[in-house]
Short mmCIF file of C-alpha atoms and ligand atoms in Angstrom, two decimals:
data_model
loop_
_atom_site.label_atom_id
_atom_site.label_comp_id
_atom_site.label_asym_id
_atom_site.label_seq_id
_atom_site.Cartn_x
_atom_site.Cartn_y
_atom_site.Cartn_z
CA MET N 1 0.00 0.00 0.00
CA VAL N 2 1.32 3.44 -0.92
CA LEU N 3 0.10 6.48 0.98
CA ASP N 4 0.70 9.57 -1.13
CA VAL N 5 1.33 12.53 1.17
CA SER N 6 2.56 14.85 -1.58
CA ARG N 7 -0.48 17.09 -1.24
CA ILE N 8 0.11 17.63 2.49
CA ASN N 9 2.59 20.31 1.48
CA HIS N 10 2.12 23.34 3.68
CA ALA N 11 4.91 25.58 5.05
CA VAL N 12 3.44 28.00 7.58
CA PRO N 13 5.57 30.05 9.98
CA ASN N 14 4.58 31.41 13.36
CA SER N 15 6.64 33.43 15.81
CA ARG N 16 9.32 30.81 16.59
CA THR N 17 8.50 27.74 14.53
CA VAL N 18 7.36 26.57 11.13
CA HIS N 19 4.65 23.98 10.47
CA VAL N 20 5.61 21.97 7.42
CA GLY N 21 3.83 19.10 5.69
CA PRO N 22 5.47 15.72 5.07
CA GLY N 23 5.11 16.20 1.30
CA THR N 24 6.47 19.74 1.02
CA GLN N 25 9.34 19.68 -1.47
CA SER N 26 12.34 21.59 -0.09
CA ILE N 27 12.21 24.07 -2.95
CA ASP N 28 8.60 24.97 -2.07
CA ALA N 29 9.35 25.35 1.63
CA LEU N 30 12.29 27.67 0.88
CA THR N 31 10.34 29.77 -1.61
CA THR N 32 7.24 30.11 0.57
CA LEU N 33 9.17 30.89 3.74
CA SER N 34 11.47 33.42 2.10
CA LYS N 35 8.40 35.61 1.56
CA GLN N 36 7.86 35.48 5.33
CA GLN N 37 11.53 36.25 6.17
CA THR N 38 12.25 32.91 7.74
CA GLN N 39 13.61 29.46 6.81
CA LEU N 40 13.96 25.86 7.91
CA LEU N 41 16.57 23.13 7.57
CA THR N 42 16.43 21.22 4.27
CA GLY N 43 18.57 18.72 2.39
CA THR N 44 20.81 19.23 -0.61
CA CYS N 45 18.17 18.32 -3.24
CA PRO N 46 15.13 20.48 -4.06
CA THR N 47 12.69 17.56 -4.16
CA VAL N 48 13.42 15.97 -0.76
CA CYS N 49 10.43 16.21 1.60
CA PRO N 50 10.21 16.28 5.41
CA GLY N 51 8.32 12.94 5.60
CA GLY N 52 11.44 10.85 5.15
CA TYR N 53 14.09 13.54 5.61
CA TYR N 54 13.30 14.61 9.18
CA SER N 55 12.27 11.09 10.22
CA GLY N 56 15.71 9.70 9.33
CA GLY N 57 17.80 12.55 10.75
CA GLY N 58 18.16 15.24 8.09
CA ILE N 59 21.59 16.40 6.93
CA GLY N 60 21.96 19.67 5.05
CA MET N 61 24.24 22.57 4.34
CA GLN N 62 22.97 24.01 7.62
CA THR N 63 23.85 20.97 9.78
CA ARG N 64 27.16 22.23 11.15
CA LYS N 65 25.53 25.49 12.25
CA TYR N 66 22.00 24.42 13.20
CA GLY N 67 22.21 20.67 13.87
CA MET N 68 20.33 17.81 12.26
CA GLY N 69 16.98 18.65 10.71
CA SER N 70 15.30 16.38 13.24
CA ASP N 71 17.08 18.14 16.14
CA ARG N 72 14.89 21.15 15.35
CA LEU N 73 11.64 19.25 15.71
CA VAL N 74 9.34 20.76 18.35
CA SER N 75 6.23 18.66 17.77
CA ALA N 76 4.61 16.39 15.20
CA THR N 77 1.10 15.18 14.45
CA VAL N 78 0.99 11.49 13.63
CA VAL N 79 -1.74 9.16 12.39
CA LEU N 80 -1.13 5.80 14.06
CA ALA N 81 -1.94 2.39 12.61
CA ASP N 82 -5.07 2.13 14.78
CA GLY N 83 -6.39 5.41 13.35
CA ARG N 84 -5.65 7.57 16.37
CA ILE N 85 -4.25 11.02 15.60
CA VAL N 86 -1.67 11.95 18.24
CA SER N 87 0.33 15.08 18.94
CA THR N 88 3.84 14.31 20.05
CA SER N 89 6.50 16.51 21.64
CA ARG N 90 8.94 16.44 24.58
CA THR N 91 5.94 16.34 26.93
CA GLN N 92 3.30 14.49 24.89
CA GLU N 93 4.03 10.87 23.90
CA PRO N 94 7.76 11.55 24.44
CA GLU N 95 8.89 8.07 23.31
CA LEU N 96 7.23 8.55 19.93
CA PHE N 97 8.81 12.00 19.73
CA TRP N 98 12.22 10.47 20.49
CA ALA N 99 11.75 7.75 17.85
CA LEU N 100 10.62 10.17 15.14
CA ARG N 101 13.92 12.03 15.36
CA GLY N 102 16.15 9.57 13.50
CA GLY N 103 14.24 6.28 13.70
CA GLY N 104 13.49 6.40 9.98
CA GLY N 105 10.36 6.96 7.90
CA GLY N 106 7.61 4.40 7.44
CA ASN N 107 7.92 2.91 10.93
CA PHE N 108 5.66 4.40 13.60
CA GLY N 109 2.79 6.11 11.82
CA VAL N 110 2.07 8.72 9.17
CA VAL N 111 3.33 12.15 10.13
CA VAL N 112 0.93 14.75 8.79
CA ASP N 113 2.59 17.83 10.30
CA PHE N 114 6.08 18.64 11.55
CA GLU N 115 6.63 21.70 13.73
CA VAL N 116 10.30 22.73 13.55
CA ARG N 117 12.28 25.60 15.03
CA ARG N 118 12.72 28.19 12.35
CA ILE N 119 16.06 29.37 11.01
CA ASP N 120 16.35 33.12 10.93
CA GLN N 121 19.12 33.31 8.36
CA PRO N 122 18.18 36.07 5.91
CA ARG N 123 21.26 35.73 3.71
CA ALA N 124 23.90 33.13 2.90
CA VAL N 125 26.87 32.74 0.58
CA TYR N 126 26.71 30.14 -2.17
CA TYR N 127 30.04 28.85 -3.49
CA ASN N 128 31.31 26.33 -6.01
CA THR N 129 34.88 25.36 -6.80
CA GLN N 130 36.10 22.94 -9.47
CA TRP N 131 39.35 21.03 -9.19
CA SER N 132 41.29 18.87 -11.57
CA PHE N 133 40.88 15.16 -10.87
CA ALA N 134 44.68 15.02 -10.84
CA ASP N 135 44.56 16.92 -7.51
CA ILE N 136 42.13 14.59 -5.75
CA GLN N 137 44.90 12.99 -3.66
CA THR N 138 45.39 16.28 -1.86
CA VAL N 139 41.95 17.84 -2.27
CA LEU N 140 40.16 14.99 -0.45
CA PRO N 141 42.23 15.12 2.77
CA ALA N 142 42.31 18.93 2.59
CA TRP N 143 38.51 18.98 2.34
CA GLN N 144 38.28 16.66 5.34
CA GLU N 145 40.54 18.86 7.47
CA TRP N 146 38.84 22.02 6.26
CA THR N 147 35.30 20.89 7.01
CA ALA N 148 36.24 19.44 10.40
CA THR N 149 37.98 22.60 11.62
CA ALA N 150 36.23 25.51 9.87
CA SER N 151 33.66 27.76 11.49
CA VAL N 152 30.27 26.09 11.86
CA ASP N 153 29.03 28.63 9.30
CA LEU N 154 30.48 26.36 6.62
CA GLY N 155 28.34 23.72 4.90
CA SER N 156 30.05 21.69 2.21
CA THR N 157 29.88 18.79 -0.18
CA MET N 158 32.76 17.29 -2.15
CA VAL N 159 31.95 15.16 -5.17
CA ALA N 160 34.23 13.42 -7.63
CA VAL N 161 32.21 12.49 -10.70
CA LEU N 162 33.19 9.92 -13.32
CA PRO N 163 30.60 10.26 -16.10
CA ASP N 164 30.17 7.22 -18.30
CA GLY N 165 32.94 7.01 -20.88
CA LEU N 166 34.93 10.03 -19.77
CA PRO N 167 38.57 9.25 -18.85
CA GLU N 168 39.49 10.11 -15.25
CA GLU N 169 42.00 12.73 -16.32
CA ASN N 170 39.22 14.73 -17.98
CA THR N 171 36.88 14.67 -15.02
CA LEU N 172 36.43 17.10 -12.16
CA VAL N 173 36.15 17.26 -8.42
CA PHE N 174 33.61 19.75 -7.08
CA VAL N 175 33.63 21.37 -3.66
CA TYR N 176 30.48 23.40 -3.21
CA GLY N 177 27.99 24.49 -0.64
CA VAL N 178 26.56 27.30 1.39
CA HIS N 179 28.34 29.45 3.99
CA HIS N 180 26.19 31.02 6.66
CA GLY N 181 28.54 33.93 7.39
CA THR N 182 29.81 36.79 5.27
CA GLN N 183 31.33 36.80 1.79
CA ALA N 184 34.66 37.91 3.29
CA ALA N 185 34.65 35.02 5.76
CA LEU N 186 33.94 32.54 2.97
CA ASP N 187 36.72 34.01 0.80
CA THR N 188 39.22 33.55 3.64
CA SER N 189 37.94 30.03 4.22
CA LEU N 190 38.28 29.06 0.54
CA ASP N 191 41.85 30.40 0.56
CA GLN N 192 42.52 28.07 3.49
CA LEU N 193 41.15 25.12 1.52
CA ALA N 194 43.46 25.88 -1.41
CA SER N 195 46.37 26.25 0.98
CA LEU N 196 45.62 22.88 2.63
CA ALA N 197 45.27 21.25 -0.79
CA GLY N 198 48.48 22.82 -2.05
CA ALA N 199 46.67 23.51 -5.32
CA ALA N 200 44.38 26.12 -6.79
CA PRO N 201 40.92 25.25 -8.06
CA LEU N 202 40.33 25.51 -11.80
CA SER N 203 37.42 27.79 -11.03
CA ARG N 204 35.91 29.42 -7.98
CA VAL N 205 32.61 31.28 -7.84
CA SER N 206 30.67 32.61 -4.89
CA ALA N 207 27.80 34.99 -4.27
CA GLU N 208 26.18 36.41 -1.16
CA LEU N 209 22.42 36.17 -1.72
CA PRO N 210 19.08 36.04 0.03
CA TYR N 211 19.02 32.66 1.74
CA ALA N 212 16.52 30.94 -0.58
CA GLU N 213 18.43 32.11 -3.66
CA ALA N 214 21.71 30.78 -2.26
CA MET N 215 20.04 27.41 -1.72
CA GLN N 216 18.48 27.45 -5.20
CA LYS N 217 21.93 27.97 -6.70
CA MET N 218 23.32 25.14 -4.58
CA TYR N 219 20.46 22.95 -5.89
CA GLY N 220 21.53 23.87 -9.43
CA CYS N 221 18.10 25.39 -10.03
CA ASP N 222 19.20 28.91 -10.89
CA GLN N 223 19.35 28.05 -14.61
CA ILE N 224 15.86 26.53 -14.78
CA SER N 225 12.42 27.79 -13.84
CA MET N 226 11.12 27.33 -10.32
CA GLU N 227 8.41 25.06 -11.74
CA ALA N 228 11.06 22.89 -13.39
CA CYS N 229 12.95 22.63 -10.08
CA HIS N 230 10.47 20.04 -8.77
CA ARG N 231 10.19 16.27 -8.74
CA VAL N 232 9.08 14.95 -12.12
CA GLY N 233 5.33 14.39 -12.14
CA THR N 234 4.46 16.95 -9.49
CA ASN N 235 3.73 19.67 -12.07
CA PRO N 236 3.82 19.68 -15.90
CA GLU N 237 7.23 21.39 -16.08
CA ALA N 238 8.93 19.52 -13.23
CA SER N 239 12.25 18.09 -14.40
CA VAL N 240 14.19 16.79 -11.37
CA HIS N 241 14.38 13.01 -11.64
CA ARG N 242 14.50 10.35 -8.97
CA GLY N 243 13.91 7.57 -11.42
CA THR N 244 17.32 6.36 -12.61
CA PHE N 245 18.90 3.13 -11.43
CA GLN N 246 21.18 3.66 -8.45
CA ARG N 247 23.32 1.53 -6.15
CA ASP N 248 25.23 3.13 -3.32
CA ALA N 249 27.31 2.47 -0.24
CA PHE N 250 27.41 5.35 2.26
CA ARG N 251 29.03 5.39 5.68
CA PHE N 252 29.49 7.95 8.43
CA VAL N 253 33.16 8.72 8.98
CA SER N 254 34.68 10.46 12.00
CA ARG N 255 38.45 10.35 11.47
CA PRO N 256 40.44 11.72 8.56
CA PHE N 257 42.09 9.65 5.84
CA ALA N 258 45.88 9.28 5.77
CA ALA N 259 47.63 9.37 2.37
CA ALA N 260 47.40 5.59 1.88
CA ASP N 261 43.69 5.66 2.69
CA VAL N 262 43.08 8.40 0.14
CA SER N 263 44.91 6.32 -2.49
CA ARG N 264 42.75 3.31 -1.65
CA ALA N 265 39.58 5.40 -1.83
CA VAL N 266 40.56 6.85 -5.22
CA ASP N 267 41.74 3.48 -6.58
CA THR N 268 38.33 2.05 -5.67
CA LEU N 269 36.59 4.92 -7.43
CA VAL N 270 38.39 4.34 -10.73
CA ALA N 271 38.86 0.55 -10.71
CA ASP N 272 37.24 -1.65 -13.39
CA ARG N 273 35.04 1.00 -14.97
CA HIS N 274 31.94 -0.44 -16.57
CA PRO N 275 30.27 0.78 -19.79
CA GLY N 276 27.14 2.82 -19.19
CA GLN N 277 27.93 3.42 -15.53
CA THR N 278 28.38 6.85 -14.00
CA ARG N 279 30.23 6.88 -10.70
CA VAL N 280 30.34 9.41 -7.91
CA LEU N 281 32.30 9.64 -4.69
CA ASN N 282 30.02 11.87 -2.63
CA CYS N 283 31.18 13.38 0.67
CA MET N 284 29.01 15.68 2.81
CA SER N 285 30.08 17.57 5.91
CA VAL N 286 28.19 16.78 9.12
CA GLY N 287 29.53 17.46 12.64
CA GLY N 288 29.48 20.90 14.22
CA VAL N 289 26.36 21.61 16.27
CA ALA N 290 24.91 18.19 15.32
CA ASN N 291 27.62 16.59 17.46
CA GLU N 292 26.75 18.55 20.61
CA ARG N 293 24.01 16.06 21.51
CA SER N 294 24.52 12.68 23.11
CA ARG N 295 24.05 9.47 21.10
CA SER N 296 20.80 8.63 22.89
CA GLU N 297 19.22 12.09 23.14
CA THR N 298 17.27 11.35 19.96
CA ALA N 299 17.05 8.19 17.85
CA PHE N 300 19.74 9.62 15.53
CA VAL N 301 22.83 8.01 17.07
CA HIS N 302 25.71 9.22 14.86
CA ARG N 303 26.91 12.08 17.04
CA ASP N 304 30.62 11.74 16.32
CA ALA N 305 30.37 11.78 12.51
CA GLN N 306 32.30 14.48 10.68
CA TRP N 307 31.26 13.36 7.23
CA VAL N 308 28.96 11.01 5.39
CA MET N 309 30.84 9.50 2.46
CA GLY N 310 29.61 7.20 -0.25
CA TYR N 311 30.18 5.51 -3.57
CA VAL N 312 27.24 5.89 -5.96
CA ALA N 313 26.76 4.07 -9.28
CA THR N 314 23.96 5.03 -11.67
CA TYR N 315 22.75 4.10 -15.14
CA ALA N 316 20.61 6.37 -17.30
CA ASP N 317 18.34 3.38 -17.90
CA ALA N 318 16.03 2.76 -14.93
CA ASN N 319 16.07 -0.98 -15.80
CA PRO N 320 19.61 -1.97 -16.75
CA SER N 321 20.56 -5.53 -17.63
CA ALA N 322 21.26 -8.01 -14.85
CA ALA N 323 24.97 -7.85 -15.70
CA ASP N 324 25.01 -4.06 -15.44
CA ALA N 325 23.11 -4.15 -12.15
CA ALA N 326 25.53 -6.78 -10.80
CA ALA N 327 28.52 -4.67 -11.88
CA ALA N 328 27.13 -1.71 -9.95
CA THR N 329 26.60 -3.83 -6.86
CA THR N 330 30.10 -5.31 -7.07
CA TRP N 331 31.59 -1.84 -7.32
CA THR N 332 29.61 -0.31 -4.44
CA ASP N 333 30.46 -3.38 -2.34
CA ALA N 334 34.13 -2.56 -2.98
CA GLY N 335 33.35 1.02 -1.92
CA ALA N 336 31.90 -0.26 1.34
CA VAL N 337 35.09 -2.27 1.94
CA ALA N 338 37.23 0.85 1.30
CA LEU N 339 35.16 2.86 3.80
CA GLU N 340 34.88 0.08 6.40
CA PRO N 341 38.02 0.94 8.45
CA PHE N 342 36.64 4.45 8.99
CA SER N 343 32.96 3.67 9.28
CA THR N 344 31.09 4.61 12.42
CA GLY N 345 27.75 3.50 10.98
CA ALA N 346 25.36 4.05 8.10
CA TYR N 347 22.61 6.58 7.43
CA VAL N 348 19.04 5.32 7.19
CA ASN N 349 18.23 8.06 4.65
CA PHE N 350 21.02 6.89 2.33
CA PRO N 351 19.95 3.24 2.34
CA SER N 352 23.11 1.46 1.30
CA TYR N 353 22.27 -1.54 -0.84
CA ASP N 354 24.14 -4.38 0.86
CA LEU N 355 23.89 -3.90 4.60
CA PRO N 356 23.24 -7.18 6.42
CA ASP N 357 23.79 -5.59 9.86
CA TRP N 358 21.57 -2.58 9.15
CA ARG N 359 20.12 -2.50 12.70
CA GLU N 360 23.56 -1.92 14.18
CA GLN N 361 24.76 0.32 11.34
CA TYR N 362 21.71 2.62 11.35
CA TYR N 363 20.80 2.68 15.01
CA ALA N 364 23.52 0.99 17.16
CA GLU N 365 22.56 1.01 20.87
CA ASN N 366 19.34 2.94 20.15
CA TYR N 367 17.80 -0.04 18.31
CA PRO N 368 16.26 -1.85 21.34
CA ARG N 369 14.53 1.38 22.45
CA LEU N 370 13.21 1.86 18.89
CA VAL N 371 11.78 -1.67 18.98
CA ARG N 372 9.99 -0.83 22.25
CA ALA N 373 8.56 2.35 20.68
CA LYS N 374 7.48 0.35 17.64
CA THR N 375 5.69 -2.16 19.86
CA ALA N 376 3.99 0.62 21.78
CA PHE N 377 2.76 2.64 18.80
CA ASP N 378 2.38 0.01 16.04
CA ARG N 379 1.60 -3.13 18.03
CA TYR N 380 0.61 -5.25 14.99
CA ASN N 381 3.50 -4.11 12.78
CA PHE N 382 1.21 -2.46 10.26
CA PHE N 383 3.95 -0.18 8.90
CA ARG N 384 6.61 -2.57 7.70
CA HIS N 385 9.21 -2.90 5.00
CA PRO N 386 12.41 -4.95 4.68
CA ARG N 387 14.36 -2.63 6.99
CA SER N 388 11.57 -1.43 9.27
CA ILE N 389 12.07 -1.43 13.03
CA GLY N 390 11.49 -4.93 14.37
CA ALA N 391 11.92 -6.64 10.96
C1 LIG O 1 18.42 13.51 -4.85
C2 LIG O 1 18.41 13.24 -3.37
C3 LIG O 1 19.19 14.03 -2.53
C4 LIG O 1 19.19 13.83 -1.17
N1 LIG O 1 19.92 14.64 -0.34
C5 LIG O 1 19.86 14.48 1.00
C6 LIG O 1 20.53 15.35 1.89
O1 LIG O 1 21.18 16.29 1.48
N2 LIG O 1 20.45 15.11 3.21
C7 LIG O 1 19.73 14.07 3.72
O2 LIG O 1 19.69 13.94 4.94
N3 LIG O 1 19.07 13.24 2.90
C8 LIG O 1 19.12 13.42 1.57
N4 LIG O 1 18.46 12.56 0.74
C9 LIG O 1 17.80 11.40 1.32
C10 LIG O 1 16.41 11.75 1.83
O3 LIG O 1 16.48 12.35 3.10
C11 LIG O 1 15.61 10.45 1.89
O4 LIG O 1 15.51 9.88 0.61
C12 LIG O 1 14.25 10.69 2.49
O5 LIG O 1 13.71 9.46 2.88
C13 LIG O 1 13.33 11.39 1.51
O6 LIG O 1 12.11 11.62 2.11
P1 LIG O 1 10.82 11.86 1.19
O7 LIG O 1 9.67 12.03 2.13
O8 LIG O 1 11.14 12.94 0.24
O9 LIG O 1 10.74 10.50 0.33
P2 LIG O 1 9.74 9.27 0.29
O10 LIG O 1 10.34 8.34 -0.70
O11 LIG O 1 8.33 9.71 0.10
O12 LIG O 1 9.82 8.63 1.73
C14 LIG O 1 10.98 8.00 2.18
C15 LIG O 1 10.67 7.18 3.41
O13 LIG O 1 10.03 7.96 4.42
C16 LIG O 1 8.76 7.44 4.74
N5 LIG O 1 7.82 8.55 4.85
C17 LIG O 1 7.52 9.48 3.92
N6 LIG O 1 6.58 10.30 4.37
C18 LIG O 1 6.26 9.90 5.62
C19 LIG O 1 5.35 10.36 6.60
N7 LIG O 1 4.54 11.37 6.35
N8 LIG O 1 5.28 9.72 7.77
C20 LIG O 1 6.08 8.66 8.01
N9 LIG O 1 6.98 8.18 7.12
C21 LIG O 1 7.06 8.79 5.94
C22 LIG O 1 8.39 6.51 3.59
O14 LIG O 1 7.56 5.48 4.04
C23 LIG O 1 9.73 6.00 3.17
O15 LIG O 1 10.13 4.92 3.99
C24 LIG O 1 18.43 12.76 -0.64
C25 LIG O 1 17.65 11.97 -1.48
C26 LIG O 1 17.62 12.21 -2.84
C27 LIG O 1 16.75 11.36 -3.73
#
């Protein structure tokens, strides 16, 4: 059974919080709230919605400064399996409130409203730098040091992209994101990155903008219409796809790579390239304010992570051949092996394909408490899927 919550898509601010629907695409929340001079924490894609995003944790450009998306939850309204509609907060049904902040979507009930603390961040600085793939050996560890030590104003992603058929030497590494301070502070910070890398980027652009515009640029939506910057199918012009074939292996990482580890990570990225396959090494900064909470304060346990790093394989064809699918799985499995020595767990919102010990990887010591919450609020296991709590 599929419950379509895409039309529960409100974004309504009040004095200190915002009420947002589970099906509100990030781009709509940002656009609506910018007219009311406020904002909320969103992910790095315009189509991601609170329903899954907040339920699983919620990492964004704002995480180092404002914490996990779910850390900002004040209350939620949930339809339980038995039809009851409950309000949950620190004082009302507190175990459900605890579980909703990192326990993962599709487990405890259908959230029909999230109330989150608002972000009063009127402006931000978008930036994007491009580096030669030849510099990845120094750019990767420099990016790790930079994002672990910079001001919490910095939000950043590093991606190395190997498009199908393009030789490594012609590909690029991107470091981009949003800085929540001033243009001058970002400029100084980007100089520090170049200094740590011992190399200059091939290009470097930045712009201080109203917050929603900075995020739209980070989403890559500044060159298309706002209507197009939506999930395909949600309006006639919407052009952002979720439909391609993808395999991935993501892990949280808390300690930096030494030179040999970087070599292993890069060797894994480029090894045995397969026709039709596009590969990405995707690294997002976490840490900062998100790590000021204890591992059990909410269901999101990964409070020592500095980064979430992953190997992603895609094909343009949503239904590739069995051999192509197997090649993608083999490669992402190798990625998981490369990340294993550094892994402190996996992220339920980046559901890595092969993960036999997903209970431990996603939830660690919080899993037994999640099972108790599941039993209390969904006694007959109505909401279930292969990796649901209690499966
Ligand atoms: C392109 C892309 C970029 C992403 N970038 C980020 C990122 O920067 N940071 C990050 O943290 N994550 C990111 N994600 C992962 C994202 O957080 C998860 O995919 C999340 O589950 C999406 O939630 P959704 O509601 O949009 O999706 P859906 O596919 O609708 O839902 C995902 C899961 O949540 C459950 N769910 C949905 N709505 C509800 C509800 N109302 N009540 C209870 N359960 C519900 C569903 O049952 C399902 O299990 C990205 C995903 C994509 C596709």
